[in-house]
Amino acid sequence: MIKAALFDLDGTLLNRDASVQVFITHQYERLYYWLRHIPKDSYTSRFIELDQRGYVWKDRVYKQLIEEFSIQELTWEELLDDYISQFKHSCVPFPHLINMLDELQACGIQLGMITNGFGRFQMDNILALEIEPYFQEILISEWEGLRKPDPEIFKKAIKRLHVKPEECIFVGDHPEYDVYGAQKVGMKGIWKRDPHRTDAKHADAVIDDLSDLPRCLRSL
């Protein structure tokens, strides 16, 4: 019997691609006085390209933007500070997020989250989505000193929720870090399909939309 559901954040609950598009557009508009020599589309598209869907930290991204676009009156540190302080205002959830969490909670399922990233930054995004109260445990890699797919971060979450691995599912968009990482400790791994990644053939189940999860969970 499944007693707990754990989730990844970026690409699973938070639509990071959409959030980044909103953020970088707003950043350009906020800082237009210093960026006006750059076409908006060029600035936003190059940021998204350099960002590599979040796998490149923004110090490197902004250093590259300053060099390529000859940004004279802003430092990369100022651009990075703007990212850290303002990204939370651009967070876009995936559809049906709150309804899905409500349904699982109503069924008595404990909820947890394991996300890689910087602690305060990720927690700000969780708070912006207004989902923090749903989760009994939230593990962020910086604060835990561990990153997915290290089995120990999954084991930590299981221990804190006082459940057995076979009583847990983990839902995420990354076939290796999320699905296989969870399966290695005995959890069921559910892949939230990501069109940018290859199929997670080893997943215990696949969902396309968060609204599919309660039905999927019942079938497990």
PDB file of C-alpha atoms in Angstrom:
ATOM      1  CA  MET A   1       0.000   0.000   0.000  1.00  0.00           C
ATOM      2  CA  ILE A   2       1.344   3.434  -0.941  1.00  0.00           C
ATOM      3  CA  LYS A   3       1.543   5.709   2.100  1.00  0.00           C
ATOM      4  CA  ALA A   4       3.765   8.530   0.840  1.00  0.00           C
ATOM      5  CA  ALA A   5       4.387  10.433  -2.388  1.00  0.00           C
ATOM      6  CA  LEU A   6       7.598  12.376  -2.878  1.00  0.00           C
ATOM      7  CA  PHE A   7       8.198  14.872  -5.661  1.00  0.00           C
ATOM      8  CA  ASP A   8      10.916  16.640  -7.544  1.00  0.00           C
ATOM      9  CA  LEU A   9      10.363  20.404  -7.944  1.00  0.00           C
ATOM     10  CA  ASP A  10      11.757  21.828 -11.197  1.00  0.00           C
ATOM     11  CA  GLY A  11      10.124  20.294 -14.244  1.00  0.00           C
ATOM     12  CA  THR A  12       7.673  18.331 -12.097  1.00  0.00           C
ATOM     13  CA  LEU A  13       5.670  20.758  -9.951  1.00  0.00           C
ATOM     14  CA  LEU A  14       7.249  24.007 -11.146  1.00  0.00           C
ATOM     15  CA  ASN A  15       7.115  24.599 -14.892  1.00  0.00           C
ATOM     16  CA  ARG A  16      10.664  25.855 -15.012  1.00  0.00           C
ATOM     17  CA  ASP A  17      10.768  26.456 -18.764  1.00  0.00           C
ATOM     18  CA  ALA A  18       7.757  28.756 -18.572  1.00  0.00           C
ATOM     19  CA  SER A  19       9.038  30.397 -15.385  1.00  0.00           C
ATOM     20  CA  VAL A  20      12.414  31.192 -16.940  1.00  0.00           C
ATOM     21  CA  GLN A  21      10.726  32.735 -19.967  1.00  0.00           C
ATOM     22  CA  VAL A  22       8.622  34.968 -17.711  1.00  0.00           C
ATOM     23  CA  PHE A  23      11.581  35.895 -15.539  1.00  0.00           C
ATOM     24  CA  ILE A  24      14.067  36.785 -18.259  1.00  0.00           C
ATOM     25  CA  THR A  25      11.468  38.880 -20.098  1.00  0.00           C
ATOM     26  CA  HIS A  26      10.741  40.787 -16.885  1.00  0.00           C
ATOM     27  CA  GLN A  27      14.441  41.189 -16.149  1.00  0.00           C
ATOM     28  CA  TYR A  28      15.041  42.740 -19.535  1.00  0.00           C
ATOM     29  CA  GLU A  29      12.147  45.130 -18.968  1.00  0.00           C
ATOM     30  CA  ARG A  30      13.280  46.018 -15.418  1.00  0.00           C
ATOM     31  CA  LEU A  31      16.826  46.711 -16.560  1.00  0.00           C
ATOM     32  CA  TYR A  32      15.949  48.143 -19.955  1.00  0.00           C
ATOM     33  CA  TYR A  33      17.934  51.346 -19.337  1.00  0.00           C
ATOM     34  CA  TRP A  34      21.167  49.306 -19.253  1.00  0.00           C
ATOM     35  CA  LEU A  35      20.133  46.613 -21.753  1.00  0.00           C
ATOM     36  CA  ARG A  36      18.386  48.734 -24.371  1.00  0.00           C
ATOM     37  CA  HIS A  37      21.190  48.289 -26.901  1.00  0.00           C
ATOM     38  CA  ILE A  38      20.315  44.569 -27.030  1.00  0.00           C
ATOM     39  CA  PRO A  39      17.148  43.373 -28.815  1.00  0.00           C
ATOM     40  CA  LYS A  40      14.832  41.791 -26.259  1.00  0.00           C
ATOM     41  CA  ASP A  41      14.522  38.540 -28.219  1.00  0.00           C
ATOM     42  CA  SER A  42      18.300  38.238 -28.455  1.00  0.00           C
ATOM     43  CA  TYR A  43      18.790  38.753 -24.724  1.00  0.00           C
ATOM     44  CA  THR A  44      16.043  36.378 -23.647  1.00  0.00           C
ATOM     45  CA  SER A  45      16.810  33.602 -26.124  1.00  0.00           C
ATOM     46  CA  ARG A  46      20.548  33.666 -25.370  1.00  0.00           C
ATOM     47  CA  PHE A  47      19.904  33.485 -21.619  1.00  0.00           C
ATOM     48  CA  ILE A  48      17.666  30.453 -22.108  1.00  0.00           C
ATOM     49  CA  GLU A  49      20.255  28.805 -24.331  1.00  0.00           C
ATOM     50  CA  LEU A  50      23.119  29.376 -21.892  1.00  0.00           C
ATOM     51  CA  ASP A  51      21.005  28.329 -18.910  1.00  0.00           C
ATOM     52  CA  GLN A  52      20.650  24.792 -20.335  1.00  0.00           C
ATOM     53  CA  ARG A  53      17.398  24.218 -18.462  1.00  0.00           C
ATOM     54  CA  GLY A  54      18.942  25.117 -15.120  1.00  0.00           C
ATOM     55  CA  TYR A  55      22.014  22.906 -15.288  1.00  0.00           C
ATOM     56  CA  VAL A  56      24.366  25.906 -15.624  1.00  0.00           C
ATOM     57  CA  TRP A  57      24.425  28.243 -12.632  1.00  0.00           C
ATOM     58  CA  LYS A  58      23.760  31.848 -13.434  1.00  0.00           C
ATOM     59  CA  ASP A  59      27.153  33.317 -12.568  1.00  0.00           C
ATOM     60  CA  ARG A  60      28.507  31.651 -15.719  1.00  0.00           C
ATOM     61  CA  VAL A  61      25.431  32.634 -17.728  1.00  0.00           C
ATOM     62  CA  TYR A  62      25.636  36.311 -16.816  1.00  0.00           C
ATOM     63  CA  LYS A  63      29.391  36.502 -17.328  1.00  0.00           C
ATOM     64  CA  GLN A  64      28.842  35.195 -20.842  1.00  0.00           C
ATOM     65  CA  LEU A  65      25.963  37.606 -21.530  1.00  0.00           C
ATOM     66  CA  ILE A  66      28.028  40.590 -20.404  1.00  0.00           C
ATOM     67  CA  GLU A  67      30.863  39.575 -22.695  1.00  0.00           C
ATOM     68  CA  GLU A  68      28.754  38.742 -25.740  1.00  0.00           C
ATOM     69  CA  PHE A  69      26.493  41.781 -25.538  1.00  0.00           C
ATOM     70  CA  SER A  70      29.094  44.258 -24.236  1.00  0.00           C
ATOM     71  CA  ILE A  71      27.005  45.197 -21.207  1.00  0.00           C
ATOM     72  CA  GLN A  72      28.950  48.065 -19.687  1.00  0.00           C
ATOM     73  CA  GLU A  73      27.133  49.426 -16.641  1.00  0.00           C
ATOM     74  CA  LEU A  74      25.922  46.238 -14.969  1.00  0.00           C
ATOM     75  CA  THR A  75      28.126  43.599 -13.384  1.00  0.00           C
ATOM     76  CA  TRP A  76      27.409  39.891 -13.525  1.00  0.00           C
ATOM     77  CA  GLU A  77      27.018  40.009  -9.735  1.00  0.00           C
ATOM     78  CA  GLU A  78      24.228  42.574 -10.053  1.00  0.00           C
ATOM     79  CA  LEU A  79      22.465  40.490 -12.687  1.00  0.00           C
ATOM     80  CA  LEU A  80      22.838  37.371 -10.527  1.00  0.00           C
ATOM     81  CA  ASP A  81      21.472  39.188  -7.468  1.00  0.00           C
ATOM     82  CA  ASP A  82      18.486  40.238  -9.543  1.00  0.00           C
ATOM     83  CA  TYR A  83      17.924  36.606 -10.576  1.00  0.00           C
ATOM     84  CA  ILE A  84      18.147  35.335  -7.001  1.00  0.00           C
ATOM     85  CA  SER A  85      15.813  37.979  -5.588  1.00  0.00           C
ATOM     86  CA  GLN A  86      13.298  38.193  -8.414  1.00  0.00           C
ATOM     87  CA  PHE A  87      12.897  34.706  -9.897  1.00  0.00           C
ATOM     88  CA  LYS A  88      10.350  33.746  -7.239  1.00  0.00           C
ATOM     89  CA  HIS A  89       7.963  36.333  -8.677  1.00  0.00           C
ATOM     90  CA  SER A  90       7.936  34.491 -12.004  1.00  0.00           C
ATOM     91  CA  CYS A  91       7.127  30.959 -10.821  1.00  0.00           C
ATOM     92  CA  VAL A  92       4.620  29.134 -13.039  1.00  0.00           C
ATOM     93  CA  PRO A  93       3.073  25.907 -11.702  1.00  0.00           C
ATOM     94  CA  PHE A  94       2.148  23.014 -13.912  1.00  0.00           C
ATOM     95  CA  PRO A  95      -1.621  22.678 -14.458  1.00  0.00           C
ATOM     96  CA  HIS A  96      -3.669  20.929 -11.773  1.00  0.00           C
ATOM     97  CA  LEU A  97      -0.908  21.160  -9.159  1.00  0.00           C
ATOM     98  CA  ILE A  98      -3.085  22.232  -6.224  1.00  0.00           C
ATOM     99  CA  ASN A  99      -5.973  19.928  -7.132  1.00  0.00           C
ATOM    100  CA  MET A 100      -3.585  16.966  -7.295  1.00  0.00           C
ATOM    101  CA  LEU A 101      -2.061  17.767  -3.905  1.00  0.00           C
ATOM    102  CA  ASP A 102      -5.532  18.217  -2.396  1.00  0.00           C
ATOM    103  CA  GLU A 103      -6.632  14.845  -3.734  1.00  0.00           C
ATOM    104  CA  LEU A 104      -3.590  12.994  -2.422  1.00  0.00           C
ATOM    105  CA  GLN A 105      -3.857  14.705   0.937  1.00  0.00           C
ATOM    106  CA  ALA A 106      -7.551  13.786   1.164  1.00  0.00           C
ATOM    107  CA  CYS A 107      -6.574  10.154   0.623  1.00  0.00           C
ATOM    108  CA  GLY A 108      -4.236  10.285   3.617  1.00  0.00           C
ATOM    109  CA  ILE A 109      -1.046  10.188   1.551  1.00  0.00           C
ATOM    110  CA  GLN A 110       1.962  11.836   3.188  1.00  0.00           C
ATOM    111  CA  LEU A 111       3.728  14.285   0.902  1.00  0.00           C
ATOM    112  CA  GLY A 112       7.411  15.061   0.609  1.00  0.00           C
ATOM    113  CA  MET A 113       9.796  16.777  -1.772  1.00  0.00           C
ATOM    114  CA  ILE A 114      13.437  16.250  -2.746  1.00  0.00           C
ATOM    115  CA  THR A 115      14.984  18.874  -4.988  1.00  0.00           C
ATOM    116  CA  ASN A 116      18.508  19.702  -6.037  1.00  0.00           C
ATOM    117  CA  GLY A 117      19.504  23.335  -5.820  1.00  0.00           C
ATOM    118  CA  PHE A 118      20.327  26.175  -3.454  1.00  0.00           C
ATOM    119  CA  GLY A 119      18.315  26.141  -0.253  1.00  0.00           C
ATOM    120  CA  ARG A 120      16.889  29.652   0.075  1.00  0.00           C
ATOM    121  CA  PHE A 121      16.349  30.003  -3.669  1.00  0.00           C
ATOM    122  CA  GLN A 122      14.396  26.760  -3.958  1.00  0.00           C
ATOM    123  CA  MET A 123      12.390  27.426  -0.796  1.00  0.00           C
ATOM    124  CA  ASP A 124      11.442  30.873  -2.117  1.00  0.00           C
ATOM    125  CA  ASN A 125      10.089  29.195  -5.247  1.00  0.00           C
ATOM    126  CA  ILE A 126       8.147  26.630  -3.207  1.00  0.00           C
ATOM    127  CA  LEU A 127       6.631  29.439  -1.139  1.00  0.00           C
ATOM    128  CA  ALA A 128       5.780  31.352  -4.314  1.00  0.00           C
ATOM    129  CA  LEU A 129       3.819  28.340  -5.581  1.00  0.00           C
ATOM    130  CA  GLU A 130       1.944  28.354  -2.229  1.00  0.00           C
ATOM    131  CA  ILE A 131       2.456  24.608  -1.758  1.00  0.00           C
ATOM    132  CA  GLU A 132       4.776  24.477   1.270  1.00  0.00           C
ATOM    133  CA  PRO A 133       1.977  23.627   3.760  1.00  0.00           C
ATOM    134  CA  TYR A 134       1.132  20.436   1.856  1.00  0.00           C
ATOM    135  CA  PHE A 135       4.530  18.832   2.511  1.00  0.00           C
ATOM    136  CA  GLN A 136       5.552  17.048   5.676  1.00  0.00           C
ATOM    137  CA  GLU A 137       9.194  17.043   4.579  1.00  0.00           C
ATOM    138  CA  ILE A 138      11.145  19.144   2.061  1.00  0.00           C
ATOM    139  CA  LEU A 139      14.756  18.184   1.379  1.00  0.00           C
ATOM    140  CA  ILE A 140      16.883  20.630  -0.636  1.00  0.00           C
ATOM    141  CA  SER A 141      20.308  19.420  -1.699  1.00  0.00           C
ATOM    142  CA  GLU A 142      22.318  22.396  -0.428  1.00  0.00           C
ATOM    143  CA  TRP A 143      20.812  22.145   3.043  1.00  0.00           C
ATOM    144  CA  GLU A 144      21.079  18.352   3.161  1.00  0.00           C
ATOM    145  CA  GLY A 145      24.640  18.139   1.854  1.00  0.00           C
ATOM    146  CA  LEU A 146      23.461  15.522  -0.647  1.00  0.00           C
ATOM    147  CA  ARG A 147      22.181  15.613  -4.209  1.00  0.00           C
ATOM    148  CA  LYS A 148      19.960  13.329  -6.238  1.00  0.00           C
ATOM    149  CA  PRO A 149      20.602  10.660  -7.403  1.00  0.00           C
ATOM    150  CA  ASP A 150      22.619   9.864  -4.250  1.00  0.00           C
ATOM    151  CA  PRO A 151      20.605   7.112  -2.516  1.00  0.00           C
ATOM    152  CA  GLU A 152      21.212   8.729   0.878  1.00  0.00           C
ATOM    153  CA  ILE A 153      18.974  11.727   0.184  1.00  0.00           C
ATOM    154  CA  PHE A 154      16.092   9.395  -0.711  1.00  0.00           C
ATOM    155  CA  LYS A 155      16.758   7.342   2.426  1.00  0.00           C
ATOM    156  CA  LYS A 156      16.685  10.510   4.526  1.00  0.00           C
ATOM    157  CA  ALA A 157      13.246  11.411   3.207  1.00  0.00           C
ATOM    158  CA  ILE A 158      11.883   7.914   3.825  1.00  0.00           C
ATOM    159  CA  LYS A 159      13.206   7.921   7.378  1.00  0.00           C
ATOM    160  CA  ARG A 160      11.705  11.328   8.153  1.00  0.00           C
ATOM    161  CA  LEU A 161       8.295  10.231   6.861  1.00  0.00           C
ATOM    162  CA  HIS A 162       8.475   6.990   8.910  1.00  0.00           C
ATOM    163  CA  VAL A 163       7.548   4.770   5.993  1.00  0.00           C
ATOM    164  CA  LYS A 164       9.168   1.859   4.196  1.00  0.00           C
ATOM    165  CA  PRO A 165      10.666   2.347   0.706  1.00  0.00           C
ATOM    166  CA  GLU A 166       8.067   0.060  -0.867  1.00  0.00           C
ATOM    167  CA  GLU A 167       5.339   2.286   0.587  1.00  0.00           C
ATOM    168  CA  CYS A 168       6.631   5.332  -1.330  1.00  0.00           C
ATOM    169  CA  ILE A 169       6.446   6.678  -4.837  1.00  0.00           C
ATOM    170  CA  PHE A 170       8.749   9.329  -6.255  1.00  0.00           C
ATOM    171  CA  VAL A 171       7.539  11.555  -9.082  1.00  0.00           C
ATOM    172  CA  GLY A 172      10.013  13.426 -11.250  1.00  0.00           C
ATOM    173  CA  ASP A 173      10.933  14.483 -14.763  1.00  0.00           C
ATOM    174  CA  HIS A 174      14.530  13.205 -14.826  1.00  0.00           C
ATOM    175  CA  PRO A 175      14.786   9.506 -15.713  1.00  0.00           C
ATOM    176  CA  GLU A 176      18.087   8.985 -13.884  1.00  0.00           C
ATOM    177  CA  TYR A 177      18.122  11.483 -11.016  1.00  0.00           C
ATOM    178  CA  ASP A 178      14.466  11.009 -10.077  1.00  0.00           C
ATOM    179  CA  VAL A 179      13.070   7.718 -11.357  1.00  0.00           C
ATOM    180  CA  TYR A 180      16.080   5.440 -11.198  1.00  0.00           C
ATOM    181  CA  GLY A 181      17.475   7.201  -8.124  1.00  0.00           C
ATOM    182  CA  ALA A 182      14.300   6.419  -6.199  1.00  0.00           C
ATOM    183  CA  GLN A 183      14.063   2.878  -7.510  1.00  0.00           C
ATOM    184  CA  LYS A 184      17.600   2.109  -6.300  1.00  0.00           C
ATOM    185  CA  VAL A 185      16.412   2.464  -2.694  1.00  0.00           C
ATOM    186  CA  GLY A 186      13.238   0.421  -3.234  1.00  0.00           C
ATOM    187  CA  MET A 187      10.718   3.147  -4.042  1.00  0.00           C
ATOM    188  CA  LYS A 188       8.473   3.144  -7.083  1.00  0.00           C
ATOM    189  CA  GLY A 189       9.617   5.691  -9.654  1.00  0.00           C
ATOM    190  CA  ILE A 190       7.011   7.588 -11.653  1.00  0.00           C
ATOM    191  CA  TRP A 191       8.190   9.597 -14.618  1.00  0.00           C
ATOM    192  CA  LYS A 192       6.435  12.867 -15.429  1.00  0.00           C
ATOM    193  CA  ARG A 193       7.083  12.873 -19.124  1.00  0.00           C
ATOM    194  CA  ASP A 194       9.485  15.537 -20.349  1.00  0.00           C
ATOM    195  CA  PRO A 195       9.597  16.073 -24.124  1.00  0.00           C
ATOM    196  CA  HIS A 196      13.256  17.104 -23.865  1.00  0.00           C
ATOM    197  CA  ARG A 197      14.334  13.738 -22.432  1.00  0.00           C
ATOM    198  CA  THR A 198      14.317  10.187 -23.719  1.00  0.00           C
ATOM    199  CA  ASP A 199      11.743   7.752 -22.424  1.00  0.00           C
ATOM    200  CA  ALA A 200      12.283   6.385 -18.923  1.00  0.00           C
ATOM    201  CA  LYS A 201      11.752   2.786 -19.948  1.00  0.00           C
ATOM    202  CA  HIS A 202      12.423   1.492 -16.453  1.00  0.00           C
ATOM    203  CA  ALA A 203       9.771   3.714 -14.781  1.00  0.00           C
ATOM    204  CA  ASP A 204       7.048   1.975 -12.802  1.00  0.00           C
ATOM    205  CA  ALA A 205       4.531   4.346 -14.397  1.00  0.00           C
ATOM    206  CA  VAL A 206       4.446   7.387 -16.676  1.00  0.00           C
ATOM    207  CA  ILE A 207       2.185  10.428 -16.395  1.00  0.00           C
ATOM    208  CA  ASP A 208       1.755  13.352 -18.779  1.00  0.00           C
ATOM    209  CA  ASP A 209      -0.172  15.613 -16.426  1.00  0.00           C
ATOM    210  CA  LEU A 210      -0.270  16.008 -12.656  1.00  0.00           C
ATOM    211  CA  SER A 211      -3.996  15.258 -12.748  1.00  0.00           C
ATOM    212  CA  ASP A 212      -3.080  11.713 -13.857  1.00  0.00           C
ATOM    213  CA  LEU A 213      -1.233  10.962 -10.623  1.00  0.00           C
ATOM    214  CA  PRO A 214      -4.063  10.025  -8.209  1.00  0.00           C
ATOM    215  CA  ARG A 215      -5.422   7.467 -10.687  1.00  0.00           C
ATOM    216  CA  CYS A 216      -1.926   6.196 -11.367  1.00  0.00           C
ATOM    217  CA  LEU A 217      -1.273   5.830  -7.663  1.00  0.00           C
ATOM    218  CA  ARG A 218      -4.437   3.789  -7.176  1.00  0.00           C
ATOM    219  CA  SER A 219      -3.291   1.388  -9.902  1.00  0.00           C
ATOM    220  CA  LEU A 220      -0.036   0.803  -8.014  1.00  0.00           C
TER     221      LEU A 220
END
